[in-house]
Amino acid sequence: MAQAIHNYSYRRENKFVAINCGAIPKNLIESELFGYEEGAFTGAKKGGKIGKFELANGGTIFLDEIGEMPLEMQVHLLRVIQEGRICRVGSDKEIPIDVRIIAATNKDLKSEVNKGNFREDLFYRLSVIPIHLPPLRERSGDVEKLIKHFLRVKA
């Protein structure tokens, strides 16, 4: 769905960057999203590294499993949304960015907010146009259509 939104938007000529927030260790997520400067930490690549937000500039970033993002990282994401700028790890230089953010999760984020596991302000920033996509098991009528589609594509 996120890819389709990007493909049919005015941003389609720019990059679509997907990242699974639940698959990145807590200690690496900031450098993955925002990049880092040379010497920012032990093991940092010479010359630094561009982050996913900078890579997606002008396009779309898809934050899959946003409900798995650590609370401390949610603060950084909120600031990026509010200010439209990122700062690489180990740098004080702000880089302006213009990205569409699409976030997805299998969690009930409102419930996670109530439990204190997800920031309420970030929840409302991300919930501009919520789309509920039921799992395939709840859309039995779609299974036959999907089978036919993939058989045509494979042929």
Tab-separated table of N, CA and C in Angstrom:
chain	number	residue	atom	x	y	z
A	1	MET	N	0.828	-1.186	0.000
A	1	MET	CA	0.000	0.000	0.000
A	1	MET	C	0.876	1.256	0.000
A	2	ALA	N	1.913	1.253	0.840
A	2	ALA	CA	2.798	2.419	0.907
A	2	ALA	C	3.471	2.672	-0.444
A	3	GLN	N	3.920	1.608	-1.083
A	3	GLN	CA	4.564	1.741	-2.399
A	3	GLN	C	3.572	2.289	-3.422
A	4	ALA	N	2.331	1.838	-3.369
A	4	ALA	CA	1.309	2.325	-4.307
A	4	ALA	C	1.025	3.811	-4.085
A	5	ILE	N	0.953	4.224	-2.830
A	5	ILE	CA	0.735	5.646	-2.534
A	5	ILE	C	1.865	6.471	-3.150
A	6	HIS	N	3.085	6.011	-2.967
A	6	HIS	CA	4.238	6.717	-3.536
A	6	HIS	C	4.173	6.724	-5.067
A	7	ASN	N	3.922	5.558	-5.655
A	7	ASN	CA	3.939	5.423	-7.115
A	7	ASN	C	2.894	6.282	-7.816
A	8	TYR	N	1.802	6.597	-7.142
A	8	TYR	CA	0.737	7.382	-7.761
A	8	TYR	C	0.696	8.813	-7.235
A	9	SER	N	1.817	9.277	-6.714
A	9	SER	CA	1.889	10.634	-6.180
A	9	SER	C	2.846	11.482	-7.004
A	10	TYR	N	2.866	12.764	-6.720
A	10	TYR	CA	3.792	13.657	-7.412
A	10	TYR	C	5.240	13.397	-6.997
A	11	ARG	N	5.461	12.582	-5.987
A	11	ARG	CA	6.811	12.244	-5.531
A	11	ARG	C	7.367	10.996	-6.236
A	12	ARG	N	6.623	10.408	-7.144
A	12	ARG	CA	6.988	9.118	-7.742
A	12	ARG	C	8.330	9.131	-8.466
A	13	GLU	N	8.785	10.281	-8.928
A	13	GLU	CA	10.072	10.358	-9.625
A	13	GLU	C	11.248	10.312	-8.649
A	14	ASN	N	10.963	10.485	-7.371
A	14	ASN	CA	12.002	10.452	-6.342
A	14	ASN	C	11.973	9.112	-5.625
A	15	LYS	N	12.868	8.934	-4.684
A	15	LYS	CA	13.040	7.633	-4.036
A	15	LYS	C	11.917	7.267	-3.079
A	16	PHE	N	11.689	5.960	-3.006
A	16	PHE	CA	10.842	5.340	-1.991
A	16	PHE	C	11.796	4.513	-1.139
A	17	VAL	N	11.894	4.862	0.134
A	17	VAL	CA	12.823	4.175	1.031
A	17	VAL	C	12.019	3.527	2.152
A	18	ALA	N	12.131	2.215	2.269
A	18	ALA	CA	11.413	1.467	3.309
A	18	ALA	C	12.396	1.017	4.378
A	19	ILE	N	11.966	1.106	5.614
A	19	ILE	CA	12.799	0.665	6.722
A	19	ILE	C	11.918	-0.013	7.761
A	20	ASN	N	12.356	-1.166	8.230
A	20	ASN	CA	11.617	-1.900	9.255
A	20	ASN	C	12.168	-1.488	10.617
A	21	CYS	N	11.416	-0.673	11.328
A	21	CYS	CA	11.864	-0.145	12.621
A	21	CYS	C	12.057	-1.242	13.663
A	22	GLY	N	11.371	-2.347	13.520
A	22	GLY	CA	11.496	-3.439	14.477
A	22	GLY	C	12.703	-4.328	14.242
A	23	ALA	N	13.322	-4.205	13.074
A	23	ALA	CA	14.443	-5.081	12.729
A	23	ALA	C	15.804	-4.449	13.006
A	24	ILE	N	15.803	-3.198	13.422
A	24	ILE	CA	17.067	-2.494	13.661
A	24	ILE	C	17.314	-2.415	15.163
A	25	PRO	N	18.486	-2.829	15.606
A	25	PRO	CA	18.796	-2.728	17.035
A	25	PRO	C	18.670	-1.286	17.541
A	26	LYS	N	18.238	-1.137	18.796
A	26	LYS	CA	18.025	0.187	19.381
A	26	LYS	C	19.228	1.105	19.237
A	27	ASN	N	20.421	0.545	19.379
A	27	ASN	CA	21.618	1.383	19.346
A	27	ASN	C	22.014	1.805	17.929
A	28	LEU	N	21.343	1.300	16.903
A	28	LEU	CA	21.686	1.650	15.522
A	28	LEU	C	20.610	2.446	14.802
A	29	ILE	N	19.419	2.504	15.356
A	29	ILE	CA	18.300	3.096	14.612
A	29	ILE	C	18.521	4.569	14.289
A	30	GLU	N	19.098	5.326	15.199
A	30	GLU	CA	19.329	6.749	14.934
A	30	GLU	C	20.276	6.940	13.753
A	31	SER	N	21.381	6.195	13.731
A	31	SER	CA	22.336	6.347	12.632
A	31	SER	C	21.758	5.825	11.314
A	32	GLU	N	20.888	4.825	11.368
A	32	GLU	CA	20.242	4.322	10.145
A	32	GLU	C	19.282	5.359	9.570
A	33	LEU	N	18.497	5.990	10.427
A	33	LEU	CA	17.508	6.964	9.962
A	33	LEU	C	18.138	8.292	9.558
A	34	PHE	N	19.107	8.775	10.326
A	34	PHE	CA	19.627	10.122	10.126
A	34	PHE	C	21.053	10.176	9.612
A	35	GLY	N	21.729	9.038	9.541
A	35	GLY	CA	23.098	9.013	9.071
A	35	GLY	C	24.064	9.419	10.162
A	36	TYR	N	25.352	9.416	9.818
A	36	TYR	CA	26.360	9.798	10.795
A	36	TYR	C	27.575	10.383	10.100
A	37	GLU	N	28.354	11.121	10.865
A	37	GLU	CA	29.593	11.714	10.388
A	37	GLU	C	30.759	10.777	10.688
A	38	GLU	N	31.817	10.944	9.947
A	38	GLU	CA	33.032	10.177	10.193
A	38	GLU	C	33.487	10.403	11.634
A	39	GLY	N	33.820	9.329	12.329
A	39	GLY	CA	34.312	9.429	13.700
A	39	GLY	C	33.227	9.615	14.747
A	40	ALA	N	31.969	9.509	14.355
A	40	ALA	CA	30.868	9.724	15.298
A	40	ALA	C	30.843	8.673	16.401
A	41	PHE	N	31.317	7.480	16.082
A	41	PHE	CA	31.359	6.388	17.060
A	41	PHE	C	32.354	5.346	16.572
A	42	THR	N	32.722	4.446	17.436
A	42	THR	CA	33.651	3.378	17.068
A	42	THR	C	33.026	2.541	15.955
A	43	GLY	N	33.757	2.358	14.892
A	43	GLY	CA	33.254	1.566	13.768
A	43	GLY	C	32.562	2.389	12.697
A	44	ALA	N	32.474	3.706	12.880
A	44	ALA	CA	31.842	4.561	11.867
A	44	ALA	C	32.693	4.553	10.595
A	45	LYS	N	32.033	4.455	9.456
A	45	LYS	CA	32.746	4.414	8.177
A	45	LYS	C	33.472	5.726	7.915
A	46	LYS	N	34.593	5.603	7.235
A	46	LYS	CA	35.326	6.796	6.820
A	46	LYS	C	34.437	7.596	5.870
A	47	GLY	N	34.298	8.862	6.135
A	47	GLY	CA	33.443	9.711	5.309
A	47	GLY	C	32.015	9.783	5.806
A	48	GLY	N	31.669	8.958	6.795
A	48	GLY	CA	30.311	8.961	7.332
A	48	GLY	C	29.349	8.174	6.457
A	49	LYS	N	28.088	8.339	6.729
A	49	LYS	CA	27.061	7.597	5.984
A	49	LYS	C	25.776	8.410	5.937
A	50	ILE	N	25.155	8.413	4.789
A	50	ILE	CA	23.873	9.090	4.621
A	50	ILE	C	22.779	8.239	5.276
A	51	GLY	N	21.811	8.884	5.885
A	51	GLY	CA	20.708	8.178	6.525
A	51	GLY	C	19.523	7.991	5.594
A	52	LYS	N	18.566	7.213	6.026
A	52	LYS	CA	17.399	6.896	5.201
A	52	LYS	C	16.554	8.138	4.911
A	53	PHE	N	16.435	9.058	5.871
A	53	PHE	CA	15.658	10.274	5.626
A	53	PHE	C	16.306	11.120	4.533
A	54	GLU	N	17.601	11.271	4.601
A	54	GLU	CA	18.312	12.050	3.591
A	54	GLU	C	18.225	11.368	2.234
A	55	LEU	N	18.308	10.054	2.225
A	55	LEU	CA	18.197	9.275	0.997
A	55	LEU	C	16.820	9.451	0.351
A	56	ALA	N	15.795	9.576	1.171
A	56	ALA	CA	14.420	9.705	0.677
A	56	ALA	C	14.029	11.148	0.373
A	57	ASN	N	14.929	12.089	0.549
A	57	ASN	CA	14.595	13.505	0.365
A	57	ASN	C	13.917	13.742	-0.982
A	58	GLY	N	12.764	14.378	-0.938
A	58	GLY	CA	11.972	14.620	-2.137
A	58	GLY	C	10.995	13.499	-2.437
A	59	GLY	N	11.183	12.370	-1.784
A	59	GLY	CA	10.334	11.207	-2.025
A	59	GLY	C	9.555	10.802	-0.796
A	60	THR	N	9.535	9.490	-0.549
A	60	THR	CA	8.734	8.918	0.522
A	60	THR	C	9.592	7.993	1.373
A	61	ILE	N	9.415	8.082	2.679
A	61	ILE	CA	10.030	7.116	3.580
A	61	ILE	C	8.908	6.323	4.237
A	62	PHE	N	9.054	5.007	4.208
A	62	PHE	CA	8.061	4.113	4.796
A	62	PHE	C	8.647	3.517	6.060
A	63	LEU	N	8.087	3.889	7.194
A	63	LEU	CA	8.535	3.390	8.493
A	63	LEU	C	7.628	2.235	8.896
A	64	ASP	N	8.035	1.030	8.533
A	64	ASP	CA	7.262	-0.160	8.850
A	64	ASP	C	7.511	-0.536	10.310
A	65	GLU	N	6.512	-1.071	10.946
A	65	GLU	CA	6.580	-1.460	12.367
A	65	GLU	C	6.992	-0.294	13.255
A	66	ILE	N	6.371	0.866	13.018
A	66	ILE	CA	6.663	2.068	13.802
A	66	ILE	C	6.377	1.855	15.289
A	67	GLY	N	5.482	0.958	15.607
A	67	GLY	CA	5.156	0.666	17.004
A	67	GLY	C	6.304	0.044	17.769
A	68	GLU	N	7.327	-0.430	17.063
A	68	GLU	CA	8.504	-1.028	17.694
A	68	GLU	C	9.608	0.000	17.958
A	69	MET	N	9.400	1.220	17.493
A	69	MET	CA	10.439	2.239	17.659
A	69	MET	C	10.590	2.608	19.132
A	70	PRO	N	11.826	2.613	19.637
A	70	PRO	CA	12.056	2.965	21.042
A	70	PRO	C	11.580	4.389	21.349
A	71	LEU	N	11.090	4.594	22.567
A	71	LEU	CA	10.581	5.904	22.984
A	71	LEU	C	11.596	7.019	22.755
A	72	GLU	N	12.850	6.777	23.113
A	72	GLU	CA	13.860	7.830	22.967
A	72	GLU	C	14.066	8.220	21.506
A	73	MET	N	13.845	7.299	20.587
A	73	MET	CA	13.976	7.602	19.163
A	73	MET	C	12.741	8.333	18.643
A	74	GLN	N	11.600	8.083	19.273
A	74	GLN	CA	10.370	8.757	18.881
A	74	GLN	C	10.488	10.273	19.031
A	75	VAL	N	11.231	10.713	20.032
A	75	VAL	CA	11.457	12.148	20.245
A	75	VAL	C	12.174	12.741	19.042
A	76	HIS	N	13.194	12.047	18.546
A	76	HIS	CA	13.945	12.523	17.383
A	76	HIS	C	13.061	12.567	16.140
A	77	LEU	N	12.259	11.547	15.959
A	77	LEU	CA	11.362	11.497	14.805
A	77	LEU	C	10.351	12.637	14.858
A	78	LEU	N	9.813	12.896	16.025
A	78	LEU	CA	8.857	13.988	16.189
A	78	LEU	C	9.492	15.318	15.785
A	79	ARG	N	10.726	15.534	16.203
A	79	ARG	CA	11.422	16.777	15.859
A	79	ARG	C	11.614	16.892	14.346
A	80	VAL	N	11.945	15.797	13.696
A	80	VAL	CA	12.117	15.813	12.240
A	80	VAL	C	10.805	16.189	11.561
A	81	ILE	N	9.709	15.620	12.030
A	81	ILE	CA	8.401	15.924	11.451
A	81	ILE	C	8.063	17.401	11.647
A	82	GLN	N	8.309	17.926	12.830
A	82	GLN	CA	7.955	19.308	13.147
A	82	GLN	C	8.835	20.325	12.423
A	83	GLU	N	10.131	20.038	12.341
A	83	GLU	CA	11.067	21.030	11.829
A	83	GLU	C	11.478	20.823	10.377
A	84	GLY	N	11.297	19.610	9.848
A	84	GLY	CA	11.688	19.341	8.471
A	84	GLY	C	13.196	19.367	8.271
A	85	ARG	N	13.928	19.030	9.331
A	85	ARG	CA	15.393	18.995	9.266
A	85	ARG	C	15.898	17.801	10.059
A	86	ILE	N	17.026	17.280	9.611
A	86	ILE	CA	17.682	16.203	10.351
A	86	ILE	C	19.090	16.653	10.727
A	87	CYS	N	19.666	15.953	11.638
A	87	CYS	CA	21.048	16.194	12.034
A	87	CYS	C	21.707	14.821	12.124
A	88	ARG	N	22.758	14.614	11.348
A	88	ARG	CA	23.465	13.332	11.396
A	88	ARG	C	24.097	13.141	12.772
A	89	VAL	N	24.218	11.888	13.181
A	89	VAL	CA	24.881	11.559	14.440
A	89	VAL	C	26.322	12.074	14.362
A	90	GLY	N	26.740	12.802	15.375
A	90	GLY	CA	28.100	13.330	15.419
A	90	GLY	C	28.262	14.670	14.729
A	91	SER	N	27.161	15.283	14.309
A	91	SER	CA	27.220	16.565	13.619
A	91	SER	C	26.281	17.547	14.291
A	92	ASP	N	26.553	18.825	14.107
A	92	ASP	CA	25.616	19.840	14.592
A	92	ASP	C	25.005	20.600	13.411
A	93	LYS	N	25.330	20.162	12.197
A	93	LYS	CA	24.802	20.777	10.984
A	93	LYS	C	23.414	20.208	10.679
A	94	GLU	N	22.442	21.099	10.531
A	94	GLU	CA	21.090	20.664	10.187
A	94	GLU	C	20.946	20.580	8.678
A	95	ILE	N	20.269	19.528	8.243
A	95	ILE	CA	20.060	19.284	6.821
A	95	ILE	C	18.551	19.339	6.561
A	96	PRO	N	18.098	20.288	5.722
A	96	PRO	CA	16.664	20.354	5.430
A	96	PRO	C	16.232	19.147	4.603
A	97	ILE	N	15.074	18.605	4.936
A	97	ILE	CA	14.541	17.472	4.177
A	97	ILE	C	13.068	17.703	3.871
A	98	ASP	N	12.629	17.119	2.795
A	98	ASP	CA	11.226	17.182	2.384
A	98	ASP	C	10.825	15.755	2.007
A	99	VAL	N	10.219	15.046	2.937
A	99	VAL	CA	9.806	13.669	2.690
A	99	VAL	C	8.359	13.459	3.109
A	100	ARG	N	7.707	12.559	2.398
A	100	ARG	CA	6.405	12.080	2.856
A	100	ARG	C	6.722	10.906	3.767
A	101	ILE	N	6.100	10.894	4.941
A	101	ILE	CA	6.297	9.786	5.868
A	101	ILE	C	5.039	8.932	5.875
A	102	ILE	N	5.230	7.655	5.607
A	102	ILE	CA	4.147	6.679	5.732
A	102	ILE	C	4.603	5.699	6.794
A	103	ALA	N	3.752	5.482	7.781
A	103	ALA	CA	4.101	4.572	8.868
A	103	ALA	C	3.059	3.465	8.954
A	104	ALA	N	3.516	2.279	9.328
A	104	ALA	CA	2.622	1.132	9.463
A	104	ALA	C	2.984	0.349	10.717
A	105	THR	N	1.988	-0.314	11.261
A	105	THR	CA	2.213	-1.165	12.423
A	105	THR	C	1.076	-2.170	12.538
A	106	ASN	N	1.353	-3.253	13.230
A	106	ASN	CA	0.289	-4.218	13.507
A	106	ASN	C	-0.239	-4.010	14.921
A	107	LYS	N	0.309	-3.020	15.613
A	107	LYS	CA	-0.120	-2.727	16.983
A	107	LYS	C	-1.228	-1.684	16.989
A	108	ASP	N	-1.990	-1.680	18.056
A	108	ASP	CA	-2.975	-0.635	18.295
A	108	ASP	C	-2.221	0.515	18.965
A	109	LEU	N	-1.829	1.510	18.177
A	109	LEU	CA	-0.983	2.577	18.709
A	109	LEU	C	-1.691	3.407	19.771
A	110	LYS	N	-2.997	3.558	19.660
A	110	LYS	CA	-3.723	4.311	20.693
A	110	LYS	C	-3.583	3.589	22.034
A	111	SER	N	-3.672	2.291	22.019
A	111	SER	CA	-3.479	1.490	23.223
A	111	SER	C	-2.042	1.611	23.729
A	112	GLU	N	-1.081	1.634	22.801
A	112	GLU	CA	0.323	1.784	23.174
A	112	GLU	C	0.582	3.154	23.798
A	113	VAL	N	-0.127	4.166	23.312
A	113	VAL	CA	-0.040	5.506	23.916
A	113	VAL	C	-0.531	5.448	25.355
A	114	ASN	N	-1.666	4.798	25.561
A	114	ASN	CA	-2.244	4.690	26.907
A	114	ASN	C	-1.344	3.916	27.860
A	115	LYS	N	-0.575	2.960	27.333
A	115	LYS	CA	0.347	2.177	28.161
A	115	LYS	C	1.674	2.906	28.390
A	116	GLY	N	1.887	4.007	27.686
A	116	GLY	CA	3.139	4.742	27.810
A	116	GLY	C	4.250	4.226	26.920
A	117	ASN	N	3.912	3.390	25.940
A	117	ASN	CA	4.911	2.814	25.040
A	117	ASN	C	5.089	3.598	23.741
A	118	PHE	N	4.184	4.539	23.480
A	118	PHE	CA	4.261	5.334	22.253
A	118	PHE	C	3.836	6.755	22.582
A	119	ARG	N	4.571	7.718	22.056
A	119	ARG	CA	4.305	9.128	22.359
A	119	ARG	C	2.985	9.580	21.740
A	120	GLU	N	2.164	10.229	22.534
A	120	GLU	CA	0.870	10.710	22.050
A	120	GLU	C	1.036	11.767	20.964
A	121	ASP	N	1.972	12.690	21.142
A	121	ASP	CA	2.171	13.740	20.140
A	121	ASP	C	2.631	13.162	18.802
A	122	LEU	N	3.474	12.137	18.850
A	122	LEU	CA	3.903	11.484	17.614
A	122	LEU	C	2.742	10.720	16.983
A	123	PHE	N	1.947	10.065	17.810
A	123	PHE	CA	0.771	9.351	17.309
A	123	PHE	C	-0.121	10.285	16.495
A	124	TYR	N	-0.399	11.485	17.016
A	124	TYR	CA	-1.274	12.417	16.304
A	124	TYR	C	-0.601	13.011	15.069
A	125	ARG	N	0.705	13.175	15.106
A	125	ARG	CA	1.423	13.667	13.925
A	125	ARG	C	1.386	12.645	12.791
A	126	LEU	N	1.460	11.367	13.144
A	126	LEU	CA	1.468	10.311	12.126
A	126	LEU	C	0.067	9.913	11.664
A	127	SER	N	-0.945	10.244	12.438
A	127	SER	CA	-2.316	9.807	12.145
A	127	SER	C	-3.095	10.819	11.321
A	128	VAL	N	-2.443	11.455	10.374
A	128	VAL	CA	-3.100	12.464	9.552
A	128	VAL	C	-4.180	11.831	8.681
A	129	ILE	N	-3.816	10.774	7.976
A	129	ILE	CA	-4.775	10.038	7.137
A	129	ILE	C	-4.602	8.555	7.463
A	130	PRO	N	-5.276	8.082	8.503
A	130	PRO	CA	-5.128	6.661	8.847
A	130	PRO	C	-5.846	5.759	7.837
A	131	ILE	N	-5.177	4.690	7.475
A	131	ILE	CA	-5.753	3.695	6.564
A	131	ILE	C	-5.689	2.349	7.277
A	132	HIS	N	-6.834	1.748	7.484
A	132	HIS	CA	-6.866	0.420	8.103
A	132	HIS	C	-6.905	-0.602	6.977
A	133	LEU	N	-5.879	-1.404	6.894
A	133	LEU	CA	-5.797	-2.447	5.879
A	133	LEU	C	-5.949	-3.788	6.584
A	134	PRO	N	-7.132	-4.399	6.481
A	134	PRO	CA	-7.359	-5.673	7.171
A	134	PRO	C	-6.430	-6.765	6.632
A	135	PRO	N	-6.064	-7.715	7.472
A	135	PRO	CA	-5.223	-8.822	6.997
A	135	PRO	C	-5.966	-9.644	5.948
A	136	LEU	N	-5.211	-10.328	5.120
A	136	LEU	CA	-5.778	-11.120	4.032
A	136	LEU	C	-6.778	-12.154	4.544
A	137	ARG	N	-6.548	-12.691	5.735
A	137	ARG	CA	-7.472	-13.694	6.291
A	137	ARG	C	-8.875	-13.117	6.502
A	138	GLU	N	-8.979	-11.793	6.586
A	138	GLU	CA	-10.279	-11.147	6.739
A	138	GLU	C	-10.839	-10.669	5.399
A	139	ARG	N	-10.100	-10.916	4.315
A	139	ARG	CA	-10.529	-10.492	2.983
A	139	ARG	C	-10.542	-11.693	2.048
A	140	SER	N	-11.302	-12.700	2.402
A	140	SER	CA	-11.292	-13.956	1.640
A	140	SER	C	-11.632	-13.740	0.166
A	141	GLY	N	-12.416	-12.751	-0.157
A	141	GLY	CA	-12.755	-12.474	-1.548
A	141	GLY	C	-11.565	-12.017	-2.375
A	142	ASP	N	-10.540	-11.519	-1.721
A	142	ASP	CA	-9.353	-11.033	-2.431
A	142	ASP	C	-8.389	-12.151	-2.806
A	143	VAL	N	-8.479	-13.273	-2.123
A	143	VAL	CA	-7.520	-14.359	-2.355
A	143	VAL	C	-7.577	-14.831	-3.798
A	144	GLU	N	-8.763	-15.087	-4.314
A	144	GLU	CA	-8.899	-15.560	-5.692
A	144	GLU	C	-8.346	-14.528	-6.671
A	145	LYS	N	-8.640	-13.258	-6.460
A	145	LYS	CA	-8.132	-12.200	-7.339
A	145	LYS	C	-6.607	-12.148	-7.310
A	146	LEU	N	-6.036	-12.287	-6.142
A	146	LEU	CA	-4.574	-12.257	-6.021
A	146	LEU	C	-3.923	-13.454	-6.704
A	147	ILE	N	-4.529	-14.623	-6.554
A	147	ILE	CA	-4.008	-15.823	-7.213
A	147	ILE	C	-3.998	-15.631	-8.726
A	148	LYS	N	-5.116	-15.151	-9.259
A	148	LYS	CA	-5.200	-14.924	-10.705
A	148	LYS	C	-4.175	-13.901	-11.165
A	149	HIS	N	-4.014	-12.842	-10.384
A	149	HIS	CA	-3.042	-11.803	-10.737
A	149	HIS	C	-1.627	-12.373	-10.794
A	150	PHE	N	-1.222	-13.088	-9.746
A	150	PHE	CA	0.133	-13.605	-9.700
A	150	PHE	C	0.372	-14.702	-10.737
A	151	LEU	N	-0.640	-15.453	-11.080
A	151	LEU	CA	-0.501	-16.429	-12.161
A	151	LEU	C	-0.292	-15.752	-13.501
A	152	ARG	N	-0.997	-14.632	-13.718
A	152	ARG	CA	-0.794	-13.865	-14.959
A	152	ARG	C	0.601	-13.268	-15.012
A	153	VAL	N	1.052	-12.717	-13.919
A	153	VAL	CA	2.369	-12.076	-13.853
A	153	VAL	C	3.474	-13.115	-14.060
A	154	LYS	N	3.311	-14.281	-13.469
A	154	LYS	CA	4.309	-15.364	-13.557
A	154	LYS	C	4.404	-15.909	-14.982
A	155	ALA	N	3.291	-15.916	-15.694
A	155	ALA	CA	3.240	-16.531	-17.024
A	155	ALA	C	3.992	-15.761	-18.067
